[in-house]
Amino acid sequence: MAQSNRDGFTSSFGVLVATLGSAVGLGNIWKFPFLTGTNGGAGFLLVYLAATMLVGLPVMMVETMLGRTARANAVTTFEVVAPPGQGCWKGIGWMGFSAALLIMAFYSEVAGWIYSYVFKSLSGEIATVDPKAAATAFAGLVSDPVSSLVWQWVVLCVTGGIITLGVSKGIEAVARKLMPLLFVLLLVLCGRSLTLPGAMRGLSFLFEPDFSKITSGVVLTAFGLAFFKLSLGMGTMLTYGSYFQGDQNIPATTTRVMLADLSVSLLAGVAIFPAVFAFGFEPAAGPSLVFMIIPAVFTSMPGGALFMAVFFVLTAVASIGAMLSLLEVPVAILSERYGMGRKRASALTIVCIAVLGVPASLSQSLAAKFTIFGLNSFDLFDFLSSNILLPLGGILICLFVGWVYGLPELEKRLSNEGTLENRRLIRVVFFLVRYVAPLSIAIVLLNGLKLI
Ligand code: TRP
């Protein structure tokens, strides 16, 4: 069912940039700092690192490999690669379909906050280093139902518009141009943050682990973040893999993406935490953290308002790369399996997300009273997708590759039919995927949900 005339990335460098564009997003700038803050700092970072290296990276390799082998969307891929009679594996693709919608429902809301902060940077409304004033400014945005909804819809229209342009033209072109700039601005932010009086306390929060803070819930969140960061467990990497070139070195490419993504997260951490302590903010502030700290750091430097606006523009662009990759999962499924044009498939997906996004964007205003297990709809969508669906998808993909697909096929595919000298590496990957990853994710998941 794989189509021969599928659109694809046009060069090996394009593959790297687009994949990185999927990984780098609000996960680095918003989620990584706020979760590190709420989960106690360095200890969380350590668990996150271990999860990324031992579980995330191997899952990323096999996910892209499956997509490239089948050259199809997340559902069809499993029909192609699974042995006859085992069509049930395509359930992984459908799980990914639902996870994509769920993630987009809250992700587009956070992106909306970023868009609105571009304008607020220029108007001076958020230019403050005072924790109380910063919290009030942020609350003013999220507790206003109209602006929350409108910004989310702006985000969805922009992203939906880009996706209808097609894979190589849309995603590649956007991703390629602007990522390096974001990196430079993060470096500037780090420089300013590190030279604030009292900056060292932030660094020790980030790098000196306090192991007593590592609970089962913290470990589950760290695993969830590792999946979220590298866009794993729901078919994004699988779908992107299907656009990879045949001679792409998958282990090398995915390792580079992982390292670059990690550097961006660490830079964001170093930009944020020294300032948190220097200005007397609360590290465990939650999702509002970066929306208070980034303005504070920029406000304390010359020309801050303009730099701040540019920073939020670049973050908005980074979020587009990530959202395009999320949308690509349902859009590819709908267009390839149901013969829908890309335009119609994109429009349908966007409308579903807009509907699902309403409770998320109203979760701090009109819908604040609706909570399940003590979580409002925004937090619930995040928890369900990041901490449950992604790890679960990860387990299933590992079980499939480790126990059904098998080593000989994996070797053939990851070595590009023997043209790459990476046998030993592939064996390590296979071991991780067959035993280490599924077992550790399962334990973390059951333990984190208090089921064992
Ligand atoms: N990795 C992206 C970020 O950090 C978010 C993202 C894109 C994602 N595609 C995904 C998360 C697929 C989970 C699954 O912002």
Coordinates of C-alpha atoms and ligand atoms in Angstrom, one line a residue:
M1 CA 0.0 0.0 0.0
A2 CA 3.1 2.2 0.3
Q3 CA 2.9 4.8 -2.5
S4 CA 5.7 5.2 -4.9
N5 CA 5.2 8.9 -5.5
R6 CA 5.3 10.0 -1.9
D7 CA 6.7 13.3 -1.0
G8 CA 9.9 13.1 1.0
F9 CA 12.8 15.0 2.4
T10 CA 15.1 16.1 -0.4
S11 CA 18.6 15.7 1.1
S12 CA 20.3 14.0 4.0
F13 CA 20.9 17.3 5.7
G14 CA 17.2 18.1 5.2
V15 CA 16.3 14.9 7.0
L16 CA 18.4 15.9 9.9
V17 CA 17.0 19.4 10.2
A18 CA 13.4 18.3 9.8
T19 CA 13.8 15.6 12.4
L20 CA 15.4 18.0 14.7
G21 CA 12.6 20.4 14.0
S22 CA 10.2 17.8 15.3
A23 CA 12.2 17.2 18.4
V24 CA 13.0 20.8 19.3
G25 CA 10.0 22.7 20.3
L26 CA 8.1 23.8 23.4
G27 CA 9.3 20.6 25.0
N28 CA 12.8 22.2 25.3
I29 CA 11.8 25.8 26.1
W30 CA 8.7 25.3 28.1
K31 CA 8.2 21.7 29.3
F32 CA 11.8 20.7 30.2
P33 CA 12.4 23.7 32.5
F34 CA 9.0 23.6 34.2
L35 CA 9.2 19.9 34.9
T36 CA 12.7 20.1 36.1
G37 CA 11.5 22.8 38.4
T38 CA 8.5 21.0 39.8
N39 CA 10.4 17.7 40.1
G40 CA 13.3 18.8 42.2
G41 CA 16.0 19.7 39.7
A42 CA 19.2 17.7 39.2
G43 CA 17.8 14.3 40.3
F44 CA 15.1 14.6 37.7
L45 CA 17.6 15.6 35.1
L46 CA 19.7 12.5 35.8
V47 CA 16.7 10.2 35.4
Y48 CA 15.7 12.0 32.2
L49 CA 19.2 11.6 30.8
A50 CA 19.2 7.9 31.6
A51 CA 15.8 7.4 30.0
T52 CA 16.9 9.4 26.9
M53 CA 20.0 7.4 26.3
L54 CA 18.9 3.9 27.2
V55 CA 15.3 4.0 26.1
G56 CA 14.6 7.1 24.0
L57 CA 17.5 6.7 21.5
P58 CA 17.0 3.1 20.7
V59 CA 13.2 3.6 20.3
M60 CA 13.9 6.5 18.0
M61 CA 16.2 4.3 15.9
V62 CA 13.7 1.5 15.5
E63 CA 10.8 3.8 15.0
T64 CA 12.4 5.6 12.0
M65 CA 13.6 2.3 10.7
L66 CA 10.1 0.9 10.6
G67 CA 8.8 3.9 8.8
R68 CA 11.6 3.9 6.2
T69 CA 11.1 0.2 5.6
A70 CA 7.4 0.4 5.0
R71 CA 7.4 3.9 3.5
A72 CA 4.0 4.5 4.8
N73 CA 2.0 6.2 7.6
A74 CA 1.9 4.9 11.2
V75 CA -1.0 2.5 10.7
T76 CA -0.1 1.1 7.3
T77 CA 3.5 0.6 8.3
F78 CA 2.5 -2.1 10.8
E79 CA 0.4 -3.8 8.1
V80 CA 3.4 -3.9 5.9
V81 CA 6.0 -5.0 8.4
A82 CA 4.0 -7.4 10.7
P83 CA 3.8 -11.0 9.8
P84 CA 0.6 -12.3 8.2
G85 CA -2.2 -12.7 10.6
Q86 CA -0.8 -10.2 13.1
G87 CA -2.6 -7.1 11.9
C88 CA -3.3 -6.1 15.5
W89 CA 0.0 -4.3 15.6
K90 CA -1.5 -1.6 13.6
G91 CA -3.3 -0.6 16.8
I92 CA 0.0 1.2 17.7
G93 CA -0.7 3.5 14.8
W94 CA -4.2 4.2 15.9
M95 CA -3.0 4.9 19.4
G96 CA -0.6 7.4 17.9
F97 CA -3.4 8.9 15.9
S98 CA -5.3 9.6 19.2
A99 CA -2.2 10.7 21.1
A100 CA -1.4 13.2 18.3
L101 CA -4.8 14.9 18.7
L102 CA -4.6 14.9 22.5
I103 CA -1.1 16.4 22.5
M104 CA -2.0 19.0 20.0
A105 CA -5.0 20.0 22.1
F106 CA -2.8 21.4 24.8
Y107 CA 0.4 22.0 22.8
S108 CA -1.4 24.5 20.5
E109 CA -2.6 26.3 23.6
V110 CA 0.9 26.8 24.9
A111 CA 2.0 27.9 21.5
G112 CA -0.8 30.4 21.6
W113 CA 0.6 31.8 24.8
I114 CA 4.0 32.1 23.0
Y115 CA 2.3 34.0 20.1
S116 CA 0.7 36.4 22.5
Y117 CA 3.9 37.0 24.3
V118 CA 5.5 38.2 21.1
F119 CA 3.1 41.1 21.2
K120 CA 3.3 41.6 24.9
S121 CA 7.1 41.8 24.7
L122 CA 6.8 44.8 22.5
S123 CA 4.0 46.5 24.4
G124 CA 6.0 46.3 27.7
E125 CA 3.2 44.6 29.6
I126 CA 5.4 41.7 30.7
A127 CA 8.6 43.6 31.3
T128 CA 9.1 42.9 35.0
V129 CA 11.5 41.0 37.3
D130 CA 9.0 41.0 40.1
P131 CA 7.6 37.5 40.7
K132 CA 4.1 38.8 41.7
A133 CA 3.7 41.1 38.8
A134 CA 5.0 38.4 36.4
A135 CA 2.4 35.9 37.8
T136 CA -0.4 38.4 37.5
A137 CA 0.6 39.2 33.8
F138 CA 0.5 35.5 33.0
A139 CA -2.7 34.8 34.8
G140 CA -4.3 37.7 33.0
L141 CA -3.7 35.8 29.7
V142 CA -4.7 32.3 30.7
S143 CA -7.8 33.3 32.8
D144 CA -9.3 35.2 29.9
P145 CA -11.3 32.6 27.9
V146 CA -11.6 34.7 24.8
S147 CA -7.9 35.4 24.3
S148 CA -6.9 31.8 25.2
L149 CA -9.3 30.4 22.6
V150 CA -8.5 33.0 19.9
W151 CA -4.7 32.5 20.2
Q152 CA -5.1 28.7 20.0
W153 CA -7.1 29.1 16.8
V154 CA -4.5 31.4 15.4
V155 CA -1.9 28.8 16.0
L156 CA -4.0 26.1 14.5
C157 CA -4.7 28.1 11.3
V158 CA -1.0 29.0 10.8
T159 CA 0.1 25.4 11.4
G160 CA -2.7 23.9 9.3
G161 CA -1.9 26.4 6.5
I162 CA 1.8 25.3 6.4
I163 CA 1.0 21.6 6.4
T164 CA -1.2 21.8 3.4
L165 CA 1.9 23.0 1.4
G166 CA 3.4 19.5 1.7
V167 CA 6.2 17.7 3.4
S168 CA 9.4 18.9 1.8
K169 CA 8.3 22.4 0.9
G170 CA 6.7 23.2 4.2
I171 CA 8.5 21.5 6.9
E172 CA 12.0 21.4 5.6
A173 CA 12.1 25.1 4.5
V174 CA 10.8 26.4 7.8
A175 CA 13.0 24.2 9.9
R176 CA 16.2 24.8 8.1
K177 CA 16.3 28.5 8.3
L178 CA 15.5 29.5 11.8
M179 CA 16.8 26.9 14.3
P180 CA 20.4 28.2 14.5
L181 CA 19.1 31.7 15.4
L182 CA 17.1 30.3 18.4
F183 CA 20.3 28.5 19.5
V184 CA 22.2 31.8 19.5
L185 CA 19.5 33.7 21.4
L186 CA 19.5 31.0 24.0
L187 CA 23.3 31.4 24.4
V188 CA 22.7 35.2 24.9
L189 CA 20.1 34.4 27.6
C190 CA 22.4 32.0 29.3
G191 CA 25.1 34.7 29.4
R192 CA 22.8 37.2 31.0
S193 CA 21.3 34.7 33.5
L194 CA 24.7 33.4 34.6
T195 CA 26.0 36.8 35.4
L196 CA 23.1 37.8 37.6
P197 CA 23.9 38.0 41.4
G198 CA 23.1 34.7 43.0
A199 CA 23.2 32.7 39.8
M200 CA 25.1 29.8 41.3
R201 CA 22.2 28.6 43.3
G202 CA 20.3 28.0 40.1
L203 CA 23.2 26.0 38.7
S204 CA 23.4 23.8 41.8
F205 CA 19.6 23.2 41.6
L206 CA 20.1 22.0 38.1
F207 CA 23.3 20.0 38.5
E208 CA 23.7 18.8 42.1
P209 CA 21.2 16.0 42.6
D210 CA 19.2 15.5 45.8
F211 CA 18.3 11.8 45.5
S212 CA 15.7 12.0 48.2
K213 CA 13.5 13.9 45.7
I214 CA 13.3 11.0 43.2
T215 CA 10.0 9.4 43.7
S216 CA 8.2 6.9 41.4
G217 CA 6.1 9.8 40.1
V218 CA 9.2 11.8 39.3
V219 CA 10.7 8.8 37.4
L220 CA 7.5 8.4 35.4
T221 CA 7.5 12.1 34.5
A222 CA 11.1 11.9 33.4
F223 CA 10.4 8.9 31.2
G224 CA 7.4 10.7 29.8
L225 CA 9.5 13.7 29.0
A226 CA 12.1 11.6 27.3
F227 CA 9.4 10.3 24.9
F228 CA 7.8 13.7 24.5
K229 CA 11.2 15.4 23.8
L230 CA 12.2 13.1 21.0
S231 CA 8.7 12.8 19.6
L232 CA 8.5 9.1 20.3
G233 CA 5.9 6.5 21.0
M234 CA 3.1 7.7 18.7
G235 CA 4.3 7.4 15.2
T236 CA 5.9 10.8 14.5
M237 CA 9.3 9.4 14.1
L238 CA 7.9 6.5 12.2
T239 CA 6.1 8.8 9.8
Y240 CA 9.2 11.0 9.4
G241 CA 11.3 7.8 8.9
S242 CA 9.1 7.1 5.9
Y243 CA 10.3 10.3 4.3
F244 CA 14.0 9.4 5.0
Q245 CA 16.3 8.7 2.1
G246 CA 17.2 5.0 1.5
D247 CA 20.9 5.5 2.3
Q248 CA 20.3 7.7 5.4
N249 CA 22.5 6.4 8.3
I250 CA 19.7 6.1 10.8
P251 CA 21.7 5.4 14.0
A252 CA 24.0 8.4 13.2
T253 CA 21.2 10.7 12.3
T254 CA 19.1 9.9 15.4
T255 CA 22.1 10.2 17.7
R256 CA 22.8 13.6 16.4
V257 CA 19.2 14.7 16.8
M258 CA 19.1 13.4 20.3
L259 CA 22.4 15.2 21.2
A260 CA 21.3 18.5 19.6
D261 CA 17.9 18.3 21.3
L262 CA 19.5 17.6 24.6
S263 CA 21.8 20.6 24.2
V264 CA 18.9 22.9 23.5
S265 CA 17.1 21.7 26.6
L266 CA 20.2 22.1 28.8
L267 CA 20.7 25.6 27.4
A268 CA 17.1 26.5 28.3
G269 CA 17.7 25.1 31.8
V270 CA 20.9 27.2 32.2
A271 CA 19.1 30.2 30.9
I272 CA 16.2 29.8 33.3
F273 CA 17.3 28.5 36.7
P274 CA 20.0 31.0 37.7
A275 CA 17.5 33.7 37.0
V276 CA 14.8 31.9 39.0
F277 CA 17.0 32.1 42.1
A278 CA 18.5 35.5 41.4
F279 CA 15.1 37.1 41.2
G280 CA 13.4 35.1 43.9
F281 CA 11.0 33.1 41.8
E282 CA 9.6 29.7 42.8
P283 CA 11.3 26.9 40.7
A284 CA 8.2 24.7 41.1
A285 CA 5.8 27.3 39.6
G286 CA 4.6 24.9 37.0
P287 CA 3.6 25.6 33.4
S288 CA 3.8 29.4 34.0
L289 CA 7.6 29.2 34.9
V290 CA 9.2 30.2 31.6
F291 CA 6.5 32.8 30.9
M292 CA 7.7 34.6 34.0
I293 CA 11.4 34.0 33.9
I294 CA 12.2 34.7 30.2
P295 CA 10.7 38.2 30.4
A296 CA 12.6 38.8 33.7
V297 CA 15.9 37.9 32.1
F298 CA 15.3 40.0 29.0
T299 CA 14.1 42.9 31.1
S300 CA 17.4 43.0 32.9
M301 CA 19.4 43.6 29.8
P302 CA 19.7 46.5 27.3
G303 CA 17.4 46.3 24.3
G304 CA 15.6 43.6 26.2
A305 CA 12.1 44.2 24.7
L306 CA 13.2 43.7 21.1
F307 CA 15.3 40.6 21.9
M308 CA 12.4 39.2 23.9
A309 CA 10.0 39.6 21.0
V310 CA 12.6 37.9 18.7
F311 CA 13.0 35.1 21.2
F312 CA 9.3 34.4 21.3
V313 CA 9.0 34.6 17.5
L314 CA 11.8 31.9 17.2
T315 CA 10.1 29.8 19.9
A316 CA 6.9 30.1 17.9
V317 CA 8.7 28.8 14.8
A318 CA 10.3 26.0 16.8
S319 CA 6.8 25.0 18.0
I320 CA 5.6 25.0 14.4
G321 CA 8.2 22.4 13.4
A322 CA 7.1 20.2 16.3
M323 CA 3.4 20.7 15.6
L324 CA 3.8 19.9 11.9
S325 CA 5.3 16.6 12.9
L326 CA 2.4 15.9 15.3
L327 CA -0.1 16.7 12.6
E328 CA 1.7 14.7 10.0
V329 CA 0.7 11.5 11.8
P330 CA -3.1 11.8 11.4
V331 CA -2.8 13.7 8.1
A332 CA -0.7 10.9 6.6
I333 CA -3.0 8.2 7.9
L334 CA -6.1 10.0 6.6
S335 CA -4.7 10.9 3.2
E336 CA -3.0 7.6 2.5
R337 CA -5.6 5.2 3.9
Y338 CA -8.8 7.0 3.0
G339 CA -7.7 8.7 -0.2
M340 CA -8.3 12.1 1.2
G341 CA -6.4 15.0 -0.3
R342 CA -3.8 16.5 2.0
K343 CA -5.8 19.7 2.3
R344 CA -9.0 17.9 3.4
A345 CA -7.1 15.6 5.7
S346 CA -5.3 18.6 7.3
A347 CA -8.6 20.6 7.7
L348 CA -10.4 17.7 9.3
T349 CA -7.5 17.1 11.7
I350 CA -7.3 20.8 12.6
V351 CA -11.1 20.9 13.3
C352 CA -10.9 17.9 15.6
I353 CA -8.0 19.5 17.5
A354 CA -9.8 22.8 17.8
V355 CA -12.8 21.0 19.3
L356 CA -10.6 19.0 21.7
G357 CA -8.6 22.1 22.5
V358 CA -11.6 24.0 23.9
P359 CA -11.5 22.4 27.3
A360 CA -7.7 22.7 27.4
S361 CA -7.7 26.4 26.6
L362 CA -10.5 27.1 29.1
S363 CA -9.0 25.0 31.8
Q364 CA -7.9 28.1 33.8
S365 CA -11.0 30.1 33.2
L366 CA -14.6 28.9 32.4
A367 CA -13.7 25.2 32.7
A368 CA -11.4 25.5 35.8
K369 CA -13.9 23.6 38.0
F370 CA -13.9 20.5 35.8
T371 CA -11.2 18.3 37.2
I372 CA -10.6 14.5 37.0
F373 CA -8.2 12.9 39.5
G374 CA -7.5 16.5 40.7
L375 CA -6.2 17.5 37.2
N376 CA -7.8 20.2 35.0
S377 CA -8.3 19.3 31.4
F378 CA -5.0 20.9 30.3
D379 CA -3.0 18.9 32.8
L380 CA -5.1 15.8 32.2
F381 CA -4.4 15.8 28.4
D382 CA -0.7 16.3 29.1
F383 CA -0.6 13.5 31.7
L384 CA -2.6 11.1 29.6
S385 CA -0.5 11.6 26.5
S386 CA 3.0 12.1 27.8
N387 CA 2.9 9.8 30.8
I388 CA 0.7 7.1 29.6
L389 CA 0.1 6.9 25.8
L390 CA 3.7 7.6 24.7
P391 CA 5.4 5.2 27.1
L392 CA 2.8 2.6 26.2
G393 CA 3.4 3.1 22.5
G394 CA 7.1 2.8 23.2
I395 CA 6.6 -0.5 25.0
L396 CA 4.6 -1.9 22.1
I397 CA 7.0 -0.7 19.5
C398 CA 9.9 -2.3 21.4
L399 CA 8.0 -5.6 21.9
F400 CA 7.2 -5.6 18.2
V401 CA 10.8 -5.1 17.0
G402 CA 12.4 -7.1 19.8
W403 CA 10.2 -10.2 19.7
V404 CA 8.4 -10.2 16.3
Y405 CA 10.5 -8.3 13.8
G406 CA 13.8 -9.8 15.1
L407 CA 17.5 -9.2 14.9
P408 CA 18.2 -10.3 11.3
E409 CA 15.7 -7.8 9.8
L410 CA 16.8 -5.1 12.2
E411 CA 20.4 -5.6 11.2
K412 CA 19.6 -5.5 7.5
R413 CA 17.6 -2.3 7.9
L414 CA 19.8 -0.3 10.3
S415 CA 23.0 -1.2 8.3
N416 CA 21.4 -0.3 5.0
E417 CA 21.6 -3.8 3.7
G418 CA 25.1 -4.3 5.1
T419 CA 26.6 -1.1 3.6
L420 CA 27.3 0.5 7.0
E421 CA 29.8 -1.0 9.5
N422 CA 27.6 -0.9 12.6
R423 CA 26.9 -4.6 13.5
R424 CA 27.9 -4.3 17.1
L425 CA 25.9 -1.1 17.6
I426 CA 22.8 -2.8 16.2
R427 CA 23.2 -5.7 18.6
V428 CA 23.3 -3.3 21.5
V429 CA 20.2 -1.5 20.2
F430 CA 18.5 -4.9 19.8
F431 CA 19.3 -5.9 23.4
L432 CA 18.0 -2.5 24.7
V433 CA 14.8 -2.8 22.6
R434 CA 14.1 -6.4 23.4
Y435 CA 14.7 -6.3 27.1
V436 CA 15.9 -3.1 28.7
A437 CA 13.4 -0.6 27.3
P438 CA 10.1 -2.6 27.6
L439 CA 10.9 -3.8 31.0
S440 CA 12.0 -0.5 32.4
I441 CA 9.1 1.4 30.8
A442 CA 6.7 -1.2 32.2
I443 CA 8.1 -1.0 35.7
V444 CA 8.2 2.8 35.6
L445 CA 4.6 3.0 34.3
L446 CA 3.1 0.6 36.7
N447 CA 5.0 2.1 39.6
G448 CA 4.3 5.7 38.7
L449 CA 0.6 4.9 38.4
K450 CA 0.8 3.2 41.8
L451 CA -0.3 -0.1 40.3
I452 CA 2.7 -2.0 41.8
Ligands
TRP1 N1 9.2 16.9 20.6 C1 8.3 18.1 20.5 C2 8.8 19.1 21.5 O1 9.6 18.9 22.3 C3 6.9 17.8 20.6 C4 6.4 16.7 19.7 C5 6.4 16.7 18.4 C6 6.0 15.4 20.1 N2 6.0 15.5 17.9 C7 5.7 14.7 18.9 C8 5.8 14.8 21.4 C9 5.3 13.4 19.0 C10 5.3 13.5 21.4 C11 5.1 12.8 20.3 O2 8.2 20.2 21.6

